CSV table of C-alpha atoms in Angstrom, one decimal:
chain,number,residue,atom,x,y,z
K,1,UNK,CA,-8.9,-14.3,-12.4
K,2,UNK,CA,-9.6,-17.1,-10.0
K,3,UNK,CA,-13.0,-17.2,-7.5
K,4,UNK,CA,-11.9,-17.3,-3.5
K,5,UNK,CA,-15.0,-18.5,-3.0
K,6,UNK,CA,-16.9,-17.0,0.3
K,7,UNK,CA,-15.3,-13.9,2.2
K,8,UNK,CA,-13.8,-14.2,5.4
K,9,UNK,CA,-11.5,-11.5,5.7
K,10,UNK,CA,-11.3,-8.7,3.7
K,11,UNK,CA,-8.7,-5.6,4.3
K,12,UNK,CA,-7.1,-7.2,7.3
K,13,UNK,CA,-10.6,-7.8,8.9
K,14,UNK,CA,-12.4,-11.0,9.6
K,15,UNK,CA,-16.2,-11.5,8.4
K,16,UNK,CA,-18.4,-13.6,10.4
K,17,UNK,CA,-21.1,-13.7,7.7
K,18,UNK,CA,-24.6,-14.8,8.2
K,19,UNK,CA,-26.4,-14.7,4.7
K,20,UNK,CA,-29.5,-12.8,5.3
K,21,UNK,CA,-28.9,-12.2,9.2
K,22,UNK,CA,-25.9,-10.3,9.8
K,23,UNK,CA,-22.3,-9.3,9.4
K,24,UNK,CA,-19.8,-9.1,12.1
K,25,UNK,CA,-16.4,-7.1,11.2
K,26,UNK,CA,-13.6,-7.4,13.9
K,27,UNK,CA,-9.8,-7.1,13.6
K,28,UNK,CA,-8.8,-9.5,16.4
K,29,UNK,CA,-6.0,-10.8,14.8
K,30,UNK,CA,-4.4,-7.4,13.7
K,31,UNK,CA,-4.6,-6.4,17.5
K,32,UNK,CA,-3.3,-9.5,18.5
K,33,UNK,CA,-0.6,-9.2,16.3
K,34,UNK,CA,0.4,-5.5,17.6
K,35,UNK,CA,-0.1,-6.4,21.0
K,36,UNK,CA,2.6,-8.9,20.4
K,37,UNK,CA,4.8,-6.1,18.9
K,38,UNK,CA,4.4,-3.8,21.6
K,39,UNK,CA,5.1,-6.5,24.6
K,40,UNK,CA,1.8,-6.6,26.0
K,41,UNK,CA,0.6,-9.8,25.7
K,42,UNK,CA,0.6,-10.5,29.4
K,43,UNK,CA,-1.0,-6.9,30.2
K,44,UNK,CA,-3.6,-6.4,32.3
K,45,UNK,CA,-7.1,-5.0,30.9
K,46,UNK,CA,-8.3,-1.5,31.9
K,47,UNK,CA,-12.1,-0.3,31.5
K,48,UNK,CA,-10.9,3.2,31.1
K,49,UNK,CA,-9.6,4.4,27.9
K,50,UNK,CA,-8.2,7.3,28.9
K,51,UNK,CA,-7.3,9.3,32.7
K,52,UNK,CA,-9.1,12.6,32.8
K,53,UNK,CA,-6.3,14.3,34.9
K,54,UNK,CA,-3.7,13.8,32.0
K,55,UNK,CA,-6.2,14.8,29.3
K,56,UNK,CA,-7.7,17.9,31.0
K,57,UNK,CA,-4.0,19.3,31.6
K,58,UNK,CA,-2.4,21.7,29.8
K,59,UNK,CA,1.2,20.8,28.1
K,60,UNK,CA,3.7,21.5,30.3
K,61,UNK,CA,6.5,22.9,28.0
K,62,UNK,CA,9.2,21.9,30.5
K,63,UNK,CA,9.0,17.9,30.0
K,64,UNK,CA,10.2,17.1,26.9
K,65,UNK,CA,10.2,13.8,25.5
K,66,UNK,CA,13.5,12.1,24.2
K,67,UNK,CA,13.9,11.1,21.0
K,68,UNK,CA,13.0,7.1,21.3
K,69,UNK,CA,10.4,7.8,23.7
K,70,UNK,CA,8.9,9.7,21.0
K,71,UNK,CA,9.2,7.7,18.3
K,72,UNK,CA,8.1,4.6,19.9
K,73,UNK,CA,4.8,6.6,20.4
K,74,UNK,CA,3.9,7.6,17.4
K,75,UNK,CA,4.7,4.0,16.1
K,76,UNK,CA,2.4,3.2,18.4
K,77,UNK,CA,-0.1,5.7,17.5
K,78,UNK,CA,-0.1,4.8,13.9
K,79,UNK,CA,-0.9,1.0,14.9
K,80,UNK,CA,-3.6,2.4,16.9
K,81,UNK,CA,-5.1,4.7,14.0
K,82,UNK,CA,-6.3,1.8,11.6
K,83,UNK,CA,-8.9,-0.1,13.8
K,84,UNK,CA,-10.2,3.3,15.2
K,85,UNK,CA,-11.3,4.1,11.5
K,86,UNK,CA,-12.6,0.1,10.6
K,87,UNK,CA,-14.1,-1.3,12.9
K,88,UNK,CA,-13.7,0.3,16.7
K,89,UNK,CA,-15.4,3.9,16.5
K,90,UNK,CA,-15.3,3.8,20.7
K,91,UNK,CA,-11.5,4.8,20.6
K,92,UNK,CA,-11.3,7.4,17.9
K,93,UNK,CA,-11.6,10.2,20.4
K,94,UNK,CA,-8.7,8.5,22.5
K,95,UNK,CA,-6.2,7.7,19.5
K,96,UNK,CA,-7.2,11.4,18.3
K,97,UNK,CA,-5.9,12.9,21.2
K,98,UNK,CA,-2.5,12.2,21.6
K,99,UNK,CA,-2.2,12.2,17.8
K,100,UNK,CA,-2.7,15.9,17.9
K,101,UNK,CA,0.9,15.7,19.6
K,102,UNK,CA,2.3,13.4,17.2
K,103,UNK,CA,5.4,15.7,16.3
K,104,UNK,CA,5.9,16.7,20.0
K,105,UNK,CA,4.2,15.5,22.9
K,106,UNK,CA,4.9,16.2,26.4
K,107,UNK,CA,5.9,13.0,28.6
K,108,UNK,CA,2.5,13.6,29.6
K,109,UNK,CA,0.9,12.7,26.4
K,110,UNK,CA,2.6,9.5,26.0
K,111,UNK,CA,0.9,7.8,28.9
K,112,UNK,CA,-2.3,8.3,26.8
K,113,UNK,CA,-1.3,5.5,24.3
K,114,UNK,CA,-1.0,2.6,26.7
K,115,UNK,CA,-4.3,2.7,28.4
K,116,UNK,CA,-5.9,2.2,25.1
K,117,UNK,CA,-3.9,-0.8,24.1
K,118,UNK,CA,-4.8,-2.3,27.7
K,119,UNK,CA,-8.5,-1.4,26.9
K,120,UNK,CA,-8.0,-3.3,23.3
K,121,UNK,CA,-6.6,-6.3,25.4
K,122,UNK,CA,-9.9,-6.4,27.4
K,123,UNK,CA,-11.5,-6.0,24.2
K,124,UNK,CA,-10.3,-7.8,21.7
K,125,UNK,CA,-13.1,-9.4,20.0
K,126,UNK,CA,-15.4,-6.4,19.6
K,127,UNK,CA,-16.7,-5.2,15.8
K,128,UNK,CA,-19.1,-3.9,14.2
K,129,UNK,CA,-22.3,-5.8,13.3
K,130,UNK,CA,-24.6,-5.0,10.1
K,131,UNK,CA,-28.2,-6.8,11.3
K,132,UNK,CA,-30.8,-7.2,8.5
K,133,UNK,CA,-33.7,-6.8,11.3
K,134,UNK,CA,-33.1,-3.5,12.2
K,135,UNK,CA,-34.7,-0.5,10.8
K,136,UNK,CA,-34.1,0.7,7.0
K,137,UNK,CA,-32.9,4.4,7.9
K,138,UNK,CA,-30.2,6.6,8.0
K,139,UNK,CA,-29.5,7.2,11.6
K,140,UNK,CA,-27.3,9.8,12.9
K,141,UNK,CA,-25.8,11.3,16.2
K,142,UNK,CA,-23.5,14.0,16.7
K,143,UNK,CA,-21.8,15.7,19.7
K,144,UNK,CA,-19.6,18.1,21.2
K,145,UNK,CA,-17.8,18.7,24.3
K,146,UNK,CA,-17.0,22.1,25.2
K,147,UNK,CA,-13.0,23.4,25.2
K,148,UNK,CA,-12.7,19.9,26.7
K,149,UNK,CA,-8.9,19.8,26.0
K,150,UNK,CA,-7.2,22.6,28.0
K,151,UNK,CA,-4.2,23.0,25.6
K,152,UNK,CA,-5.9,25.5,23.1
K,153,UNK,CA,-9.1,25.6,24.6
K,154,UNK,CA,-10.8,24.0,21.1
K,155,UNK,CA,-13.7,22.0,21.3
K,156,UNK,CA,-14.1,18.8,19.7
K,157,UNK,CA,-16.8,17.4,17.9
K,158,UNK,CA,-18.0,14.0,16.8
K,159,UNK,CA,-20.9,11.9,14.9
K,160,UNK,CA,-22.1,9.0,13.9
K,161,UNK,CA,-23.8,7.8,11.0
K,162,UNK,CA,-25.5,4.1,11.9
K,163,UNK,CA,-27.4,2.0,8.8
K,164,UNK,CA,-28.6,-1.3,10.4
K,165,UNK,CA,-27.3,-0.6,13.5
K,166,UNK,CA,-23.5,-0.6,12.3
K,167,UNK,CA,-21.6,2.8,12.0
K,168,UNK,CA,-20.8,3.0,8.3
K,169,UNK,CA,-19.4,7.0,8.9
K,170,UNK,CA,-18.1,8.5,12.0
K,171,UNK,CA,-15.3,11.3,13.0
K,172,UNK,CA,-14.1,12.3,15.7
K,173,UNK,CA,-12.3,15.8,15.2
K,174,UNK,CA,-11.5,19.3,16.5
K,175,UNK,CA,-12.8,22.2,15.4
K,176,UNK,CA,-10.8,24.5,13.6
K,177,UNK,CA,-12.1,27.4,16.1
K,178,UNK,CA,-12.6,28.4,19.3
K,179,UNK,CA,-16.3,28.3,20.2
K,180,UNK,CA,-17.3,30.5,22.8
K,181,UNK,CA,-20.4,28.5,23.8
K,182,UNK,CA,-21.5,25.0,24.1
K,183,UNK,CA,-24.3,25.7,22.0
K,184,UNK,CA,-21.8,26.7,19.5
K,185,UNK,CA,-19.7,23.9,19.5
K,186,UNK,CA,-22.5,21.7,18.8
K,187,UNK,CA,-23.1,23.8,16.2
K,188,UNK,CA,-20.3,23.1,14.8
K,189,UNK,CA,-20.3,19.3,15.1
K,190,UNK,CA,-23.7,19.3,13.6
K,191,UNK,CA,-22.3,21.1,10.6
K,192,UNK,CA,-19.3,18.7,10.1
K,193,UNK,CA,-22.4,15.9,10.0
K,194,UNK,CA,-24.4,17.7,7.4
K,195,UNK,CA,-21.5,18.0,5.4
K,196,UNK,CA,-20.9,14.1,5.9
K,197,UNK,CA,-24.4,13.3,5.2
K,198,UNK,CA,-24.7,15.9,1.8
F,1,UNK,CA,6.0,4.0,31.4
F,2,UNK,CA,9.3,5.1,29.3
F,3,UNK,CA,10.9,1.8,30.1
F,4,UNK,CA,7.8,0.0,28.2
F,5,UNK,CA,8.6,2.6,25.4
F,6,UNK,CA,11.9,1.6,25.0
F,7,UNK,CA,11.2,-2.0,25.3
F,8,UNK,CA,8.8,-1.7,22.2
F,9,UNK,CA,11.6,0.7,20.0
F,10,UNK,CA,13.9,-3.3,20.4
F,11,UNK,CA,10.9,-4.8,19.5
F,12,UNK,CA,10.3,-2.6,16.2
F,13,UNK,CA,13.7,-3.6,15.0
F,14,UNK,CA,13.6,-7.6,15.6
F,15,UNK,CA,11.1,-7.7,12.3
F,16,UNK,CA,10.0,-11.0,11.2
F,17,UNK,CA,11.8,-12.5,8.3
F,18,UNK,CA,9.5,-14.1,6.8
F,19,UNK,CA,9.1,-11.6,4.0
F,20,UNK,CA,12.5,-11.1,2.5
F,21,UNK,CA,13.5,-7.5,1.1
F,22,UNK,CA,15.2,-8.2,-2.0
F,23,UNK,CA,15.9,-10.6,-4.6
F,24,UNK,CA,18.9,-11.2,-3.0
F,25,UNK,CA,17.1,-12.3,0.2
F,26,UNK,CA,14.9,-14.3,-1.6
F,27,UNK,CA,17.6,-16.6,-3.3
F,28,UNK,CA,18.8,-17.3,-0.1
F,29,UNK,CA,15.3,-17.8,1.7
F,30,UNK,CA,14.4,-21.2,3.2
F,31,UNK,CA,11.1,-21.3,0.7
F,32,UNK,CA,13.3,-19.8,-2.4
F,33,UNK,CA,11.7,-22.4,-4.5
F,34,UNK,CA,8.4,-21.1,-3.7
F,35,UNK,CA,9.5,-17.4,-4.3
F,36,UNK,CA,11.0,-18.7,-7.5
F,37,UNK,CA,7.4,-19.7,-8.7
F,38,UNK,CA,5.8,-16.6,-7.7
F,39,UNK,CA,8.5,-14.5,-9.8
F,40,UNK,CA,7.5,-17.1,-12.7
F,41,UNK,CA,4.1,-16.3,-12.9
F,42,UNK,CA,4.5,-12.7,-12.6
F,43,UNK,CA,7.1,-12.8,-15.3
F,44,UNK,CA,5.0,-14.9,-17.3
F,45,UNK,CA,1.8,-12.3,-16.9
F,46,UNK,CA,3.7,-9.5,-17.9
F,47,UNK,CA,5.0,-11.5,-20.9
F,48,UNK,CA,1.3,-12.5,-21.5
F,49,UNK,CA,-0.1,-8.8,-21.6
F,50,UNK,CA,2.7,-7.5,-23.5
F,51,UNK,CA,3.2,-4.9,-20.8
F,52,UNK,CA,6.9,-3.7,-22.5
F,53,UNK,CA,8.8,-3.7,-25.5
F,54,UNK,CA,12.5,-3.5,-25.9
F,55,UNK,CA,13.8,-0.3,-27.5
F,56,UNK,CA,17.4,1.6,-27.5
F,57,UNK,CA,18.0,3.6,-25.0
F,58,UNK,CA,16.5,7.5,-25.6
F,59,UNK,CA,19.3,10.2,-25.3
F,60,UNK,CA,19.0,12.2,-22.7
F,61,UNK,CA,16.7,9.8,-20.9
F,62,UNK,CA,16.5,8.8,-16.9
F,63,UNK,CA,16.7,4.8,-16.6
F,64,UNK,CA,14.1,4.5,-13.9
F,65,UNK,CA,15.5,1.0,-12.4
F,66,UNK,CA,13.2,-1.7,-10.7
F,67,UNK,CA,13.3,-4.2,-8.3
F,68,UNK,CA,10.9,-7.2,-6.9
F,69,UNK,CA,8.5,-7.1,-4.0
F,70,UNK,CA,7.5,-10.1,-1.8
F,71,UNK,CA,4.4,-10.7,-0.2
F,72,UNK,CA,3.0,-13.2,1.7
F,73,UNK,CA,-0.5,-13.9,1.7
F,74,UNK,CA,-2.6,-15.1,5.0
F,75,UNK,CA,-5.8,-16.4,5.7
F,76,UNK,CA,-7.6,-14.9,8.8
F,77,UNK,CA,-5.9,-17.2,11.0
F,78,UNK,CA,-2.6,-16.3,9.9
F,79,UNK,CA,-2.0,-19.5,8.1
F,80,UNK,CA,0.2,-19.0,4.8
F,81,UNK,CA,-2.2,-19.1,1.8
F,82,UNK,CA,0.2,-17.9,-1.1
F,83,UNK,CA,3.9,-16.7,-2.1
F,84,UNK,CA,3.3,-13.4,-4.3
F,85,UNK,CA,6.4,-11.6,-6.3
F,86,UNK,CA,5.7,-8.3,-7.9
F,87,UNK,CA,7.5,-6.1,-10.2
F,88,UNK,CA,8.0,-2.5,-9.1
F,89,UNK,CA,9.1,0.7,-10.9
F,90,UNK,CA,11.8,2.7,-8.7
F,91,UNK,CA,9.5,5.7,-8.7
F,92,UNK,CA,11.4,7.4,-6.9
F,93,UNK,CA,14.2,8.2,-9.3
F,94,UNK,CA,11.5,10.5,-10.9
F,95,UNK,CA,11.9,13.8,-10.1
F,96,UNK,CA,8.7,15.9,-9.1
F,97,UNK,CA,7.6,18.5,-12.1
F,98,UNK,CA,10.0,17.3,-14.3
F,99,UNK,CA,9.1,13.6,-14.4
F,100,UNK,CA,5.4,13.9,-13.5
F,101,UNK,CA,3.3,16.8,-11.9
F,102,UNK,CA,0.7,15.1,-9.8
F,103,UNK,CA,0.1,11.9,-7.9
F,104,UNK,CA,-2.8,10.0,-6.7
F,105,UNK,CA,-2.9,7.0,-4.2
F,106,UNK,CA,-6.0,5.0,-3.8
F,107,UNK,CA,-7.4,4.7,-0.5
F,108,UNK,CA,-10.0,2.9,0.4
F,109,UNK,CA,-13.1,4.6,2.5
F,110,UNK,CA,-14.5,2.3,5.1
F,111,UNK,CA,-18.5,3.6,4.3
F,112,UNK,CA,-17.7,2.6,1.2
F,113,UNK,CA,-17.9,-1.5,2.0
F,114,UNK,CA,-19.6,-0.9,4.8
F,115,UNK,CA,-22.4,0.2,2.6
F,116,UNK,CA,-22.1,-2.4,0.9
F,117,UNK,CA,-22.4,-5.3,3.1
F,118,UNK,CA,-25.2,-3.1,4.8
F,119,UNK,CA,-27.0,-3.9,1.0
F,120,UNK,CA,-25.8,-7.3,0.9
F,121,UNK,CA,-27.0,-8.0,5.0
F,122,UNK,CA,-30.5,-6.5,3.8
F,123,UNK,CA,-31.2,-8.5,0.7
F,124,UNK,CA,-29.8,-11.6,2.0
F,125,UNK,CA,-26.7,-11.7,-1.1
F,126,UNK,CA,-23.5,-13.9,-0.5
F,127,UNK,CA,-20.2,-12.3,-0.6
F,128,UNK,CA,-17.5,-13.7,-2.8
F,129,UNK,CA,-13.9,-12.4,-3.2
F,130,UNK,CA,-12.0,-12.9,-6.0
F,131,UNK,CA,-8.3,-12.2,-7.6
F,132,UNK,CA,-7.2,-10.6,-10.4
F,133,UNK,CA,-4.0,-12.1,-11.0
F,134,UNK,CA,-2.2,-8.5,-13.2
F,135,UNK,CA,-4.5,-5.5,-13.1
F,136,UNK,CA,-3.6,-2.5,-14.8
F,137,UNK,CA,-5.4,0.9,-14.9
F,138,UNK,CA,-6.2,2.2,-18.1
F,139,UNK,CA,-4.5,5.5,-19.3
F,140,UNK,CA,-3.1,8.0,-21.8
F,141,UNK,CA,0.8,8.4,-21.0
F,142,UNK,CA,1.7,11.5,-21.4
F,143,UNK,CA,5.3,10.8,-21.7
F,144,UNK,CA,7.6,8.1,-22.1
F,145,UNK,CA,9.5,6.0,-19.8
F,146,UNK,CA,12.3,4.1,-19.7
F,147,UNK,CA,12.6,1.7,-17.7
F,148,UNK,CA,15.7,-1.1,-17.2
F,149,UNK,CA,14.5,-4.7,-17.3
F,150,UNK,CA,15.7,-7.5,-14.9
F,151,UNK,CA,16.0,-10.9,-16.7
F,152,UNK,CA,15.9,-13.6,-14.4
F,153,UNK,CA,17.2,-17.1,-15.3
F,154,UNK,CA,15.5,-19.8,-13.6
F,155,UNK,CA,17.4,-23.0,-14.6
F,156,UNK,CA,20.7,-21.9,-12.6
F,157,UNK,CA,19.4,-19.6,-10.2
F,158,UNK,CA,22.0,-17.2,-11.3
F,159,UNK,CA,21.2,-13.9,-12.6
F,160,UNK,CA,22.4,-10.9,-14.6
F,161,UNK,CA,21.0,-7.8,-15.2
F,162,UNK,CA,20.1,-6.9,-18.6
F,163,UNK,CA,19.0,-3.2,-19.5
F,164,UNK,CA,16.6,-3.4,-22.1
F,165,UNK,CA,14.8,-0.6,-22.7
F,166,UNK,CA,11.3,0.2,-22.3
F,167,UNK,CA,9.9,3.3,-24.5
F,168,UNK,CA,5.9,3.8,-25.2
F,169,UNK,CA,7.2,6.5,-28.1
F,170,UNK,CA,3.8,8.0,-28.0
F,171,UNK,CA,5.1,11.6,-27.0
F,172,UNK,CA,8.3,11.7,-29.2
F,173,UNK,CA,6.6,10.7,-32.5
F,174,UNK,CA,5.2,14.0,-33.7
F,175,UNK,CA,8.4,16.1,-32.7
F,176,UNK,CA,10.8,16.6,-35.6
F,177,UNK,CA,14.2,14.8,-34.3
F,178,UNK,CA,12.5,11.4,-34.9
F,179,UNK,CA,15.7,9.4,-34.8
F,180,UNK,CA,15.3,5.7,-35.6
F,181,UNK,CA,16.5,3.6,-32.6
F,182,UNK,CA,19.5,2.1,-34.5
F,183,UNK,CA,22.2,-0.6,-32.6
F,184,UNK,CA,24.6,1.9,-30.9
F,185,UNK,CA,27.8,1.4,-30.1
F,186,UNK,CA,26.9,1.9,-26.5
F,187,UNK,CA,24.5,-0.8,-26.8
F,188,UNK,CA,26.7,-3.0,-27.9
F,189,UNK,CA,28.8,-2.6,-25.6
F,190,UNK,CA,26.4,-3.1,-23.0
F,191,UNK,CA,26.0,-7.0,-24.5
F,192,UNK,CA,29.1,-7.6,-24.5
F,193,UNK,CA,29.4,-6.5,-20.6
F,194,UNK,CA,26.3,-8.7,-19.8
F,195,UNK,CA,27.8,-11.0,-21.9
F,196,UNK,CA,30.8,-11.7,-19.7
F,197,UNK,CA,29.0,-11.7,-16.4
F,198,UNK,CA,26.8,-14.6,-17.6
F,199,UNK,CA,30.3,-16.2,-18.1
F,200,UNK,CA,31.7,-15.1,-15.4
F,201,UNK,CA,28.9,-16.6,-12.8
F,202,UNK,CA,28.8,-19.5,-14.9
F,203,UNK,CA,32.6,-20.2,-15.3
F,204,UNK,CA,31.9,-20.6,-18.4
F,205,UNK,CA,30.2,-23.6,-20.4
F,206,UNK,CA,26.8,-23.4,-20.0
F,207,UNK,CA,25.5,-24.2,-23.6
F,208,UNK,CA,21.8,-22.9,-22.1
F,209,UNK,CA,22.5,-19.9,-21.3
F,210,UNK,CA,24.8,-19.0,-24.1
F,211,UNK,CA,20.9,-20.1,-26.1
F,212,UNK,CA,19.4,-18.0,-24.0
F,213,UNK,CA,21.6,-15.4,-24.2
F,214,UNK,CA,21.0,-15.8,-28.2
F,215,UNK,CA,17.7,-15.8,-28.1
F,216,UNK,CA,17.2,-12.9,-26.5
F,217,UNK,CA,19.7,-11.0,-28.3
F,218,UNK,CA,18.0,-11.9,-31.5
F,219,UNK,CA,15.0,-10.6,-29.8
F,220,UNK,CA,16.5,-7.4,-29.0
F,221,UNK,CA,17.6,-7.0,-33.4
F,222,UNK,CA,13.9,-7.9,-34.5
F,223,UNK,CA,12.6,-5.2,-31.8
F,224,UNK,CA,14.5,-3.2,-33.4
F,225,UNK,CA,13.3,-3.5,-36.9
F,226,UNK,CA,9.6,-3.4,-36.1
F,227,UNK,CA,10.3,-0.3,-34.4
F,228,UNK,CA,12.6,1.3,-37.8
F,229,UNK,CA,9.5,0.3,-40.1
F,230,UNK,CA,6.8,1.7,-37.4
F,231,UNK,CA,8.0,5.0,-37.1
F,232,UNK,CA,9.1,5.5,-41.1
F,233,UNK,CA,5.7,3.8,-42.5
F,234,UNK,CA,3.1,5.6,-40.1
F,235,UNK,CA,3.4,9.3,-41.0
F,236,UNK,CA,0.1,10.7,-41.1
F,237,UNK,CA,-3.4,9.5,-39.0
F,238,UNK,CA,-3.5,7.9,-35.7
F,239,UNK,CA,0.0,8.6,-34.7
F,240,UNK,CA,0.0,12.3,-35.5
F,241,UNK,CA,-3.7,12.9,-34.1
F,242,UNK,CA,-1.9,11.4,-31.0
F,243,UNK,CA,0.8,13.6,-30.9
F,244,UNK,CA,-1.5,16.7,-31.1
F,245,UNK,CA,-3.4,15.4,-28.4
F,246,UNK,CA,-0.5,15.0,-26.3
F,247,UNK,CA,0.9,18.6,-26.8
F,248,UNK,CA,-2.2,20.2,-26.3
């Protein structure tokens, strides 16, 4: 057994690491390292993650996808999943999207994967941060949009649980059911949080 | 939009090479000396913490075949830190229900360290990392394996396989056909294959591998004694209580 003496990465993140002040996770390398996979060095940096018109239409079922189109997309997809879980809850609602079409998406679904790696580009050093002067307590958020994708009309919910100001829990996931009110969606999302937090 | 799609599927397959596949790769790597060093130490650990014994070969017994994994390890900035070689199991020669009925991989869950450095963030603790050089998990087998064995001959850089045979006889001790693992003919046959393709790659000569190739075989006759005296001298207490455990 051999000491590595202070952290500075640790599962594929880097740790900025002030003793006593804070703790700042970020996977810039990793997405420098898949930007250089995917061609997009040179790309230019969008604001948006994702365009509202694609992800408020139904799935055409007359554009199918070829067969390399597809795979390169959910390549790309799987790339994207890890820093959505680590260290960048902003785009788990963006990479969760098109992953619902993993198997099959329309051509329409595949132009929801590069605006997030062009948002990542204009992004790259972002993290999470664990400060020691923030407040001791459990805080968490949780929302729900209402049948917000049109393809099956489900609702998807979402929360956050933050502890010194860094998101040590969050989801972002649709429901199994249809709700038939807003109310009820956030219902729901507030009863995948309890769950989380029991 | 498709045109970038495609462009990425070229991309996929031009993987680096830094990281070679096989052992076969690694001989013929540019840092093959390195590689070499990391397959010592493994070697040398597993040697160390008597992971296997050599046994005869079970009848009726899958030979669940191996093969070495290279990793390369980086430091944040992508800078090489360290050449690792490990020693992997072909699991998937196993055969689901009949080899093993459930699986389990360990996943890490990010609240889990994020808690923790929350803690560490709050009362002010350093964060050190450290390596464990062979960690095993701690386990009751169920049943036995066989495994084949890769010798590796570091002097020459040549290599020959060897099957030697790995059996943990936990499961088969309390069953009546206790047969002691006796020199077969098979087995001897399999030397004398081994044998010739150590002469063969060596065009024959090399005094040390013919000492190697002694030692080990000597190894392979003592093995087989401490096994002969093991399973006739220990009839009763710890082996048997294991055995009822084990069918239970």
């Amino acid at each position: 057994m051999t000491n590595l003496g202070e952290v500075s990465h640790y599962l594929g993140m880097e740790m900025d690491v002030e003793v006593g002040k804070q703790i700042f996770l970020r996977k810039t390398v990793y997405l420098k390292k898949i930007r250089e996979r995917f061609q997009m060095t040179d790309c230019k940096p969008v604001s948006d993650l994702m365009n509202p018109s694609v992800a408020n239409s139904p799935l055409p079922s007359d554009q199918q996808a070829d067969w390399a189109t597809i795979k390169c997309y959910q390549s790309a997809i799987v790339f994207l999943i890890w820093p959505a879980v680590h260290t960048r809850p902003s785009i788990s609602y963006s990479v969760g999207v098109p992953n619902q079409y993993f198997a099959n998406p329309g051509l329409i679904y595949c132009n929801l994967v590069t605006p997030i790696s062009r948002y990542l580009a204009g992004t790259l050093e972002l993290g999470i941060t664990f400060r020691s002067d923030a407040t001791d307590e459990l805080v968490a958020y949780t929302d729900s949009d209402w049948a917000g994708l049109k393809d099956g009309q489900k609702s998807t919910g979402r929360y956050a649980f933050l502890l010194c100001w860094g998101p040590v829990s969050h989801q972002s996931k649709q429901n199994a059911t249809v709700a038939l009110s807003s109310i009820e969606a956030e219902y729901m999302a507030t009863t995948e949080a309890e769950k989380e937090a029991l | 939009m498709v045109q970038t799609l495609r462009m990425l599927e070229s991309n996929v397959d031009n993987k680096r090479y830094d990281e070679p596949n096989s052992l076969n790769q690694a001989i013929h790597h540019t840092d093959w000396f390195r590689w070499k060093d990391a397959i010592k130490v493994e070697y040398d650990s597993l040697i160390e913490k008597k992971t296997w014994e050599l046994t005869s070969m079970p009848e009726n017994q899958q030979v669940i075949t191996g093969r070495w994994c290279f990793k390369l390890k980086k430091d944040r900035n992508g800078q090489i830190l360290k050449y690792k070689a490990r020693w992997v199991a072909h699991g998937l020669k196993q055969e689901e229900r009949v080899d093993f009925v459930e699986t389990f991989a360990a996943v890490v869950k990010p609240m889990l360290y994020k808690c923790s450095f929350r803690v560490s963030v709050k009362c002010g603790y350093k964060i050190r990392q450290m390596d464990v050089l062979t960690a095993f998990l701690y386990g009751f087998r169920m049943k036995s394996y066989t495994l084949s064995n890769l010798i590796f001959l570091s002097s020459t850089q040549s290599l020959f396989v060897v099957y030697a045979w790995l059996y943990m006889g936990w499961s088969k001790l309390h069953s009546s056909d206790i047969r002691p693992p006796l020199i077969s003919l098979k087995n001897w046959a399999w030397s004398a294959l081994s044998l010739t393709i150590v002469f063969l790659s060596q065009k024959i000569g090399s005094f040390a591998l013919l000492y190697m190739w002694m030692t080990y075989f000597c190894l392979l006759l003592t093995n087989h004694a401490s096994q002969i005296s093991r399973t006739n001298s220990a009839p009763d207490s710890k082996w048997q209580t294991w055995g009822k455990y084990l069918t239970t």
